[in-house]
Amino acid sequence: MSSFSDYLVFVDESGDHGMASIDPAYPLFVLSCCLISKHDYMATVVPAIQRIKFAVFGHDAVVLHEREIRRDIGPFAILRDPDRKRAFLEALTDALAATPMAVFAAVIDKRRLQDRERDENPYEVSLRFCLERIYYRLRRQGQTGDTHQTLTTHVLCESRGNNEDRDLELSFRRICSGDNYGGQSIPFEPVICHKRSNSIGLQLADLVARPIGMHQLKPEQPNRAWDVIHEKLDCDSQGRYMGYGLKCFP
């Protein structure tokens, strides 16, 4: 029987990773990863989000998507009522605050990356940092295995189309095979999920991505989601998250 770690990683993004065009209003690419123990995921994380869905929509088939929530479109058109939307966002923010997870994220300023003229791929740069930092965290917790046994951690990513999924898997396996800062073999396995899979973990990763980007873009702007999320960022013993749970590049 295969040996697995006690954790799952959920990955999503905000912004376009392509370099052909850069949106002046949001010139960033953000990759967000949520590290959650399987026990917590089953016992508290999934039930908490399902309770919100049942209360607001009457069922749990709705997939939480930050862009649709922000624009009150699709199933979130019911949130055009200001009071209903305020209550929904408060419940969602409270659920995020209570979620036992560690967040790892990379924010790429595509304008500055373009100036470097090194043909760097925002997605791969971000993925490498996040996988390295998650590996270090799991290794400290004894969740990567030992000389007798390797523990595999599954990393769930949302599908972005056949070609992009193929590129993602190639980059992922290259990084885990040793193309990383420590030149180490990282025991992670990618799982590509359909956009409508309704994975609660992927929805959480989606919800945290844009607030992280907006804080870097407009740090003085009130951002309640960031106030909650930054407490979840992986950090060192002094509570510093920059370079640990968050990387801003270049």
PDB file of C-alpha atoms in Angstrom:
ATOM      1  CA  MET A   1       0.000   0.000   0.000  1.00  0.00           C
ATOM      2  CA  SER A   2       1.257   3.496  -0.817  1.00  0.00           C
ATOM      3  CA  SER A   3       2.213   5.708   2.086  1.00  0.00           C
ATOM      4  CA  PHE A   4       0.716   9.172   2.177  1.00  0.00           C
ATOM      5  CA  SER A   5       1.319  12.193   4.368  1.00  0.00           C
ATOM      6  CA  ASP A   6      -1.408  13.541   6.638  1.00  0.00           C
ATOM      7  CA  TYR A   7      -1.765  16.682   4.510  1.00  0.00           C
ATOM      8  CA  LEU A   8      -3.247  17.989   1.284  1.00  0.00           C
ATOM      9  CA  VAL A   9      -2.228  21.059  -0.718  1.00  0.00           C
ATOM     10  CA  PHE A  10      -4.747  23.072  -2.732  1.00  0.00           C
ATOM     11  CA  VAL A  11      -3.510  25.469  -5.413  1.00  0.00           C
ATOM     12  CA  ASP A  12      -5.193  28.299  -7.302  1.00  0.00           C
ATOM     13  CA  GLU A  13      -4.263  31.586  -8.875  1.00  0.00           C
ATOM     14  CA  SER A  14      -5.273  35.177  -9.483  1.00  0.00           C
ATOM     15  CA  GLY A  15      -4.384  37.102 -12.602  1.00  0.00           C
ATOM     16  CA  ASP A  16      -3.075  35.953 -15.951  1.00  0.00           C
ATOM     17  CA  HIS A  17       0.295  34.165 -15.964  1.00  0.00           C
ATOM     18  CA  GLY A  18       0.909  35.070 -19.619  1.00  0.00           C
ATOM     19  CA  MET A  19       3.447  37.756 -20.483  1.00  0.00           C
ATOM     20  CA  ALA A  20       2.018  38.726 -23.878  1.00  0.00           C
ATOM     21  CA  SER A  21      -0.300  41.304 -22.324  1.00  0.00           C
ATOM     22  CA  ILE A  22      -0.248  42.975 -18.912  1.00  0.00           C
ATOM     23  CA  ASP A  23      -3.384  44.464 -17.352  1.00  0.00           C
ATOM     24  CA  PRO A  24      -2.387  47.888 -15.964  1.00  0.00           C
ATOM     25  CA  ALA A  25      -5.158  47.646 -13.354  1.00  0.00           C
ATOM     26  CA  TYR A  26      -3.871  44.287 -12.063  1.00  0.00           C
ATOM     27  CA  PRO A  27      -0.367  43.610 -13.429  1.00  0.00           C
ATOM     28  CA  LEU A  28       0.176  40.719 -11.049  1.00  0.00           C
ATOM     29  CA  PHE A  29       0.131  36.962 -11.081  1.00  0.00           C
ATOM     30  CA  VAL A  30      -0.574  35.338  -7.713  1.00  0.00           C
ATOM     31  CA  LEU A  31      -0.271  31.656  -6.923  1.00  0.00           C
ATOM     32  CA  SER A  32      -1.840  30.614  -3.633  1.00  0.00           C
ATOM     33  CA  CYS A  33      -1.480  27.285  -1.853  1.00  0.00           C
ATOM     34  CA  CYS A  34      -3.419  26.095   1.190  1.00  0.00           C
ATOM     35  CA  LEU A  35      -1.847  23.339   3.294  1.00  0.00           C
ATOM     36  CA  ILE A  36      -4.484  21.533   5.343  1.00  0.00           C
ATOM     37  CA  SER A  37      -4.370  18.346   7.377  1.00  0.00           C
ATOM     38  CA  LYS A  38      -6.718  15.646   6.137  1.00  0.00           C
ATOM     39  CA  HIS A  39      -8.219  15.307   9.607  1.00  0.00           C
ATOM     40  CA  ASP A  40      -9.066  19.008   9.815  1.00  0.00           C
ATOM     41  CA  TYR A  41     -10.283  19.018   6.234  1.00  0.00           C
ATOM     42  CA  MET A  42     -12.816  16.257   6.899  1.00  0.00           C
ATOM     43  CA  ALA A  43     -13.784  17.243  10.431  1.00  0.00           C
ATOM     44  CA  THR A  44     -14.073  21.034  10.289  1.00  0.00           C
ATOM     45  CA  VAL A  45     -13.107  22.734   6.994  1.00  0.00           C
ATOM     46  CA  VAL A  46     -15.559  21.082   4.613  1.00  0.00           C
ATOM     47  CA  PRO A  47     -18.523  21.116   7.045  1.00  0.00           C
ATOM     48  CA  ALA A  48     -17.995  24.829   7.819  1.00  0.00           C
ATOM     49  CA  ILE A  49     -18.145  25.862   4.160  1.00  0.00           C
ATOM     50  CA  GLN A  50     -21.045  23.526   3.453  1.00  0.00           C
ATOM     51  CA  ARG A  51     -23.030  25.114   6.281  1.00  0.00           C
ATOM     52  CA  ILE A  52     -22.607  28.513   4.637  1.00  0.00           C
ATOM     53  CA  LYS A  53     -23.703  27.146   1.270  1.00  0.00           C
ATOM     54  CA  PHE A  54     -26.782  25.495   2.735  1.00  0.00           C
ATOM     55  CA  ALA A  55     -27.741  28.666   4.609  1.00  0.00           C
ATOM     56  CA  VAL A  56     -27.321  30.990   1.624  1.00  0.00           C
ATOM     57  CA  PHE A  57     -28.180  28.854  -1.402  1.00  0.00           C
ATOM     58  CA  GLY A  58     -30.154  25.947   0.058  1.00  0.00           C
ATOM     59  CA  HIS A  59     -27.694  23.382  -1.322  1.00  0.00           C
ATOM     60  CA  ASP A  60     -23.943  22.807  -1.543  1.00  0.00           C
ATOM     61  CA  ALA A  61     -23.530  22.418  -5.316  1.00  0.00           C
ATOM     62  CA  VAL A  62     -22.477  26.067  -5.738  1.00  0.00           C
ATOM     63  CA  VAL A  63     -18.753  26.497  -6.409  1.00  0.00           C
ATOM     64  CA  LEU A  64     -17.348  29.519  -4.579  1.00  0.00           C
ATOM     65  CA  HIS A  65     -15.440  31.657  -7.068  1.00  0.00           C
ATOM     66  CA  GLU A  66     -13.941  34.976  -5.987  1.00  0.00           C
ATOM     67  CA  ARG A  67     -14.505  36.722  -9.319  1.00  0.00           C
ATOM     68  CA  GLU A  68     -18.194  35.768  -9.478  1.00  0.00           C
ATOM     69  CA  ILE A  69     -18.740  36.712  -5.835  1.00  0.00           C
ATOM     70  CA  ARG A  70     -17.059  40.089  -6.354  1.00  0.00           C
ATOM     71  CA  ARG A  71     -19.193  40.839  -9.424  1.00  0.00           C
ATOM     72  CA  ASP A  72     -22.476  39.347  -8.138  1.00  0.00           C
ATOM     73  CA  ILE A  73     -22.857  37.127 -11.187  1.00  0.00           C
ATOM     74  CA  GLY A  74     -23.916  33.549 -11.816  1.00  0.00           C
ATOM     75  CA  PRO A  75     -25.315  31.908  -8.679  1.00  0.00           C
ATOM     76  CA  PHE A  76     -24.094  34.930  -6.683  1.00  0.00           C
ATOM     77  CA  ALA A  77     -26.564  37.301  -8.354  1.00  0.00           C
ATOM     78  CA  ILE A  78     -28.641  36.924  -5.179  1.00  0.00           C
ATOM     79  CA  LEU A  79     -25.903  38.921  -3.417  1.00  0.00           C
ATOM     80  CA  ARG A  80     -26.926  42.107  -5.225  1.00  0.00           C
ATOM     81  CA  ASP A  81     -28.931  42.778  -2.103  1.00  0.00           C
ATOM     82  CA  PRO A  82     -26.386  44.726   0.020  1.00  0.00           C
ATOM     83  CA  ASP A  83     -27.487  43.276   3.353  1.00  0.00           C
ATOM     84  CA  ARG A  84     -27.409  39.715   2.066  1.00  0.00           C
ATOM     85  CA  LYS A  85     -23.980  40.200   0.531  1.00  0.00           C
ATOM     86  CA  ARG A  86     -22.601  41.774   3.702  1.00  0.00           C
ATOM     87  CA  ALA A  87     -23.829  38.837   5.783  1.00  0.00           C
ATOM     88  CA  PHE A  88     -22.434  36.325   3.282  1.00  0.00           C
ATOM     89  CA  LEU A  89     -19.000  37.964   3.172  1.00  0.00           C
ATOM     90  CA  GLU A  90     -18.865  38.167   6.954  1.00  0.00           C
ATOM     91  CA  ALA A  91     -19.725  34.474   7.269  1.00  0.00           C
ATOM     92  CA  LEU A  92     -17.113  33.585   4.650  1.00  0.00           C
ATOM     93  CA  THR A  93     -14.450  35.725   6.310  1.00  0.00           C
ATOM     94  CA  ASP A  94     -15.224  34.204   9.700  1.00  0.00           C
ATOM     95  CA  ALA A  95     -14.926  30.723   8.169  1.00  0.00           C
ATOM     96  CA  LEU A  96     -11.544  31.612   6.663  1.00  0.00           C
ATOM     97  CA  ALA A  97     -10.373  32.935  10.019  1.00  0.00           C
ATOM     98  CA  ALA A  98     -11.378  29.688  11.703  1.00  0.00           C
ATOM     99  CA  THR A  99      -9.867  27.428   9.041  1.00  0.00           C
ATOM    100  CA  PRO A 100      -6.817  25.527  10.354  1.00  0.00           C
ATOM    101  CA  MET A 101      -4.469  25.921   7.396  1.00  0.00           C
ATOM    102  CA  ALA A 102      -1.109  27.329   6.383  1.00  0.00           C
ATOM    103  CA  VAL A 103      -0.991  29.575   3.329  1.00  0.00           C
ATOM    104  CA  PHE A 104       1.931  29.829   0.931  1.00  0.00           C
ATOM    105  CA  ALA A 105       1.798  32.347  -1.904  1.00  0.00           C
ATOM    106  CA  ALA A 106       3.923  34.003  -4.548  1.00  0.00           C
ATOM    107  CA  VAL A 107       3.136  37.392  -6.071  1.00  0.00           C
ATOM    108  CA  ILE A 108       4.763  38.152  -9.410  1.00  0.00           C
ATOM    109  CA  ASP A 109       4.841  41.736 -10.702  1.00  0.00           C
ATOM    110  CA  LYS A 110       4.768  41.026 -14.430  1.00  0.00           C
ATOM    111  CA  ARG A 111       5.949  44.560 -15.300  1.00  0.00           C
ATOM    112  CA  ARG A 112       9.191  44.111 -13.389  1.00  0.00           C
ATOM    113  CA  LEU A 113       9.566  40.525 -14.582  1.00  0.00           C
ATOM    114  CA  GLN A 114       9.323  41.734 -18.169  1.00  0.00           C
ATOM    115  CA  ASP A 115      12.048  44.307 -17.514  1.00  0.00           C
ATOM    116  CA  ARG A 116      14.440  41.508 -16.501  1.00  0.00           C
ATOM    117  CA  GLU A 117      14.334  40.130 -20.073  1.00  0.00           C
ATOM    118  CA  ARG A 118      15.076  36.590 -18.892  1.00  0.00           C
ATOM    119  CA  ASP A 119      12.069  34.812 -20.409  1.00  0.00           C
ATOM    120  CA  GLU A 120      10.869  33.701 -16.975  1.00  0.00           C
ATOM    121  CA  ASN A 121       7.482  32.043 -16.633  1.00  0.00           C
ATOM    122  CA  PRO A 122       5.409  33.572 -13.784  1.00  0.00           C
ATOM    123  CA  TYR A 123       3.631  30.301 -13.050  1.00  0.00           C
ATOM    124  CA  GLU A 124       6.796  28.229 -12.820  1.00  0.00           C
ATOM    125  CA  VAL A 125       8.626  30.834 -10.717  1.00  0.00           C
ATOM    126  CA  SER A 126       5.664  30.906  -8.306  1.00  0.00           C
ATOM    127  CA  LEU A 127       5.197  27.155  -8.228  1.00  0.00           C
ATOM    128  CA  ARG A 128       8.857  26.519  -7.447  1.00  0.00           C
ATOM    129  CA  PHE A 129       8.833  28.863  -4.452  1.00  0.00           C
ATOM    130  CA  CYS A 130       5.576  27.484  -3.049  1.00  0.00           C
ATOM    131  CA  LEU A 131       6.528  23.823  -3.441  1.00  0.00           C
ATOM    132  CA  GLU A 132       9.929  24.453  -1.818  1.00  0.00           C
ATOM    133  CA  ARG A 133       8.434  26.224   1.177  1.00  0.00           C
ATOM    134  CA  ILE A 134       5.674  23.639   1.645  1.00  0.00           C
ATOM    135  CA  TYR A 135       8.268  20.867   1.485  1.00  0.00           C
ATOM    136  CA  TYR A 136      10.363  22.529   4.205  1.00  0.00           C
ATOM    137  CA  ARG A 137       7.267  22.870   6.402  1.00  0.00           C
ATOM    138  CA  LEU A 138       6.248  19.242   5.952  1.00  0.00           C
ATOM    139  CA  ARG A 139       9.811  18.030   6.485  1.00  0.00           C
ATOM    140  CA  ARG A 140       9.961  19.860   9.833  1.00  0.00           C
ATOM    141  CA  GLN A 141       6.753  18.094  10.802  1.00  0.00           C
ATOM    142  CA  GLY A 142       8.076  14.667   9.823  1.00  0.00           C
ATOM    143  CA  GLN A 143       5.585  14.442   6.986  1.00  0.00           C
ATOM    144  CA  THR A 144       7.973  13.673   4.109  1.00  0.00           C
ATOM    145  CA  GLY A 145       9.112  10.305   5.403  1.00  0.00           C
ATOM    146  CA  ASP A 146      12.514   8.920   6.367  1.00  0.00           C
ATOM    147  CA  THR A 147      15.198   6.625   4.987  1.00  0.00           C
ATOM    148  CA  HIS A 148      12.817   3.666   5.214  1.00  0.00           C
ATOM    149  CA  GLN A 149       9.646   5.197   3.842  1.00  0.00           C
ATOM    150  CA  THR A 150       8.622   8.159   1.689  1.00  0.00           C
ATOM    151  CA  LEU A 151       5.343   9.915   2.426  1.00  0.00           C
ATOM    152  CA  THR A 152       3.606  11.317  -0.640  1.00  0.00           C
ATOM    153  CA  THR A 153       1.617  14.545  -0.435  1.00  0.00           C
ATOM    154  CA  HIS A 154      -1.005  15.201  -3.098  1.00  0.00           C
ATOM    155  CA  VAL A 155      -1.164  18.710  -4.546  1.00  0.00           C
ATOM    156  CA  LEU A 156      -4.533  19.546  -6.090  1.00  0.00           C
ATOM    157  CA  CYS A 157      -4.567  22.113  -8.894  1.00  0.00           C
ATOM    158  CA  GLU A 158      -7.482  23.384 -10.955  1.00  0.00           C
ATOM    159  CA  SER A 159      -7.480  22.392 -14.620  1.00  0.00           C
ATOM    160  CA  ARG A 160      -6.677  25.222 -17.046  1.00  0.00           C
ATOM    161  CA  GLY A 161      -7.006  23.353 -20.356  1.00  0.00           C
ATOM    162  CA  ASN A 162      -5.168  20.421 -21.922  1.00  0.00           C
ATOM    163  CA  ASN A 163      -2.054  22.275 -23.079  1.00  0.00           C
ATOM    164  CA  GLU A 164      -1.656  24.281 -19.887  1.00  0.00           C
ATOM    165  CA  ASP A 165      -2.311  21.218 -17.736  1.00  0.00           C
ATOM    166  CA  ARG A 166       0.429  19.360 -19.579  1.00  0.00           C
ATOM    167  CA  ASP A 167       2.850  22.263 -19.101  1.00  0.00           C
ATOM    168  CA  LEU A 168       1.908  22.461 -15.422  1.00  0.00           C
ATOM    169  CA  GLU A 169       2.579  18.786 -14.828  1.00  0.00           C
ATOM    170  CA  LEU A 170       5.937  18.964 -16.629  1.00  0.00           C
ATOM    171  CA  SER A 171       6.992  21.975 -14.546  1.00  0.00           C
ATOM    172  CA  PHE A 172       5.715  20.342 -11.365  1.00  0.00           C
ATOM    173  CA  ARG A 173       7.596  17.096 -11.917  1.00  0.00           C
ATOM    174  CA  ARG A 174      10.771  18.940 -12.956  1.00  0.00           C
ATOM    175  CA  ILE A 175      10.731  20.987  -9.765  1.00  0.00           C
ATOM    176  CA  CYS A 176      10.042  17.950  -7.585  1.00  0.00           C
ATOM    177  CA  SER A 177      12.777  15.959  -9.330  1.00  0.00           C
ATOM    178  CA  GLY A 178      15.465  18.387  -8.173  1.00  0.00           C
ATOM    179  CA  ASP A 179      15.032  21.667 -10.066  1.00  0.00           C
ATOM    180  CA  ASN A 180      14.628  23.541  -6.796  1.00  0.00           C
ATOM    181  CA  TYR A 181      16.735  25.601  -4.400  1.00  0.00           C
ATOM    182  CA  GLY A 182      18.045  22.615  -2.429  1.00  0.00           C
ATOM    183  CA  GLY A 183      18.305  20.276  -5.411  1.00  0.00           C
ATOM    184  CA  GLN A 184      16.196  17.814  -3.449  1.00  0.00           C
ATOM    185  CA  SER A 185      13.668  15.193  -4.455  1.00  0.00           C
ATOM    186  CA  ILE A 186      10.279  16.415  -3.239  1.00  0.00           C
ATOM    187  CA  PRO A 187       7.654  13.667  -2.673  1.00  0.00           C
ATOM    188  CA  PHE A 188       4.663  15.561  -4.078  1.00  0.00           C
ATOM    189  CA  GLU A 189       2.149  14.254  -6.613  1.00  0.00           C
ATOM    190  CA  PRO A 190       0.023  16.609  -8.747  1.00  0.00           C
ATOM    191  CA  VAL A 191      -3.727  16.062  -9.090  1.00  0.00           C
ATOM    192  CA  ILE A 192      -5.401  18.084 -11.843  1.00  0.00           C
ATOM    193  CA  CYS A 193      -9.061  18.752 -11.002  1.00  0.00           C
ATOM    194  CA  HIS A 194     -11.871  19.864 -13.296  1.00  0.00           C
ATOM    195  CA  LYS A 195     -12.973  23.464 -12.760  1.00  0.00           C
ATOM    196  CA  ARG A 196     -16.397  22.349 -11.512  1.00  0.00           C
ATOM    197  CA  SER A 197     -15.119  19.633  -9.180  1.00  0.00           C
ATOM    198  CA  ASN A 198     -16.501  21.520  -6.164  1.00  0.00           C
ATOM    199  CA  SER A 199     -13.411  20.858  -4.072  1.00  0.00           C
ATOM    200  CA  ILE A 200     -13.721  22.976  -0.929  1.00  0.00           C
ATOM    201  CA  GLY A 201      -9.940  23.197  -0.658  1.00  0.00           C
ATOM    202  CA  LEU A 202      -9.589  24.593  -4.184  1.00  0.00           C
ATOM    203  CA  GLN A 203     -12.308  27.114  -3.432  1.00  0.00           C
ATOM    204  CA  LEU A 204     -10.400  28.294  -0.368  1.00  0.00           C
ATOM    205  CA  ALA A 205      -7.232  28.669  -2.461  1.00  0.00           C
ATOM    206  CA  ASP A 206      -9.223  30.736  -4.962  1.00  0.00           C
ATOM    207  CA  LEU A 207     -10.670  32.960  -2.239  1.00  0.00           C
ATOM    208  CA  VAL A 208      -7.290  33.848  -0.733  1.00  0.00           C
ATOM    209  CA  ALA A 209      -5.386  34.560  -3.972  1.00  0.00           C
ATOM    210  CA  ARG A 210      -6.739  37.950  -5.058  1.00  0.00           C
ATOM    211  CA  PRO A 211      -6.763  39.568  -1.578  1.00  0.00           C
ATOM    212  CA  ILE A 212      -3.054  38.734  -1.323  1.00  0.00           C
ATOM    213  CA  GLY A 213      -2.429  40.372  -4.685  1.00  0.00           C
ATOM    214  CA  MET A 214      -4.533  43.436  -3.880  1.00  0.00           C
ATOM    215  CA  HIS A 215      -2.631  44.007  -0.647  1.00  0.00           C
ATOM    216  CA  GLN A 216       0.663  44.064  -2.526  1.00  0.00           C
ATOM    217  CA  LEU A 217      -0.805  46.335  -5.193  1.00  0.00           C
ATOM    218  CA  LYS A 218      -2.609  48.717  -2.824  1.00  0.00           C
ATOM    219  CA  PRO A 219      -1.279  48.150   0.697  1.00  0.00           C
ATOM    220  CA  GLU A 220      -3.069  51.197   2.127  1.00  0.00           C
ATOM    221  CA  GLN A 221      -6.489  50.074   0.912  1.00  0.00           C
ATOM    222  CA  PRO A 222      -8.695  48.395   3.557  1.00  0.00           C
ATOM    223  CA  ASN A 223      -8.697  44.655   2.924  1.00  0.00           C
ATOM    224  CA  ARG A 224     -10.484  42.598   5.554  1.00  0.00           C
ATOM    225  CA  ALA A 225      -9.746  39.349   3.778  1.00  0.00           C
ATOM    226  CA  TRP A 226      -6.017  40.132   3.882  1.00  0.00           C
ATOM    227  CA  ASP A 227      -6.289  40.899   7.599  1.00  0.00           C
ATOM    228  CA  VAL A 228      -7.417  37.295   8.076  1.00  0.00           C
ATOM    229  CA  ILE A 229      -5.197  35.642   5.450  1.00  0.00           C
ATOM    230  CA  HIS A 230      -1.891  37.144   6.550  1.00  0.00           C
ATOM    231  CA  GLU A 231      -2.321  35.428   9.915  1.00  0.00           C
ATOM    232  CA  LYS A 232      -2.335  32.108   8.032  1.00  0.00           C
ATOM    233  CA  LEU A 233       0.881  32.705   6.068  1.00  0.00           C
ATOM    234  CA  ASP A 234       3.696  30.373   7.014  1.00  0.00           C
ATOM    235  CA  CYS A 235       6.318  32.245   9.041  1.00  0.00           C
ATOM    236  CA  ASP A 236       9.547  31.875  10.982  1.00  0.00           C
ATOM    237  CA  SER A 237       9.899  31.774  14.765  1.00  0.00           C
ATOM    238  CA  GLN A 238       9.734  35.573  14.861  1.00  0.00           C
ATOM    239  CA  GLY A 239       6.430  35.702  12.996  1.00  0.00           C
ATOM    240  CA  ARG A 240       7.972  36.985   9.753  1.00  0.00           C
ATOM    241  CA  TYR A 241       6.130  35.667   6.712  1.00  0.00           C
ATOM    242  CA  MET A 242       8.000  37.410   3.891  1.00  0.00           C
ATOM    243  CA  GLY A 243      10.231  34.805   2.249  1.00  0.00           C
ATOM    244  CA  TYR A 244       8.487  32.030   4.192  1.00  0.00           C
ATOM    245  CA  GLY A 245       4.775  32.015   3.441  1.00  0.00           C
ATOM    246  CA  LEU A 246       4.941  34.842   0.909  1.00  0.00           C
ATOM    247  CA  LYS A 247       7.348  35.725  -1.864  1.00  0.00           C
ATOM    248  CA  CYS A 248       7.072  38.907  -3.925  1.00  0.00           C
ATOM    249  CA  PHE A 249       9.128  38.731  -7.110  1.00  0.00           C
ATOM    250  CA  PRO A 250      11.161  40.235  -8.683  1.00  0.00           C
TER     251      PRO A 250
END
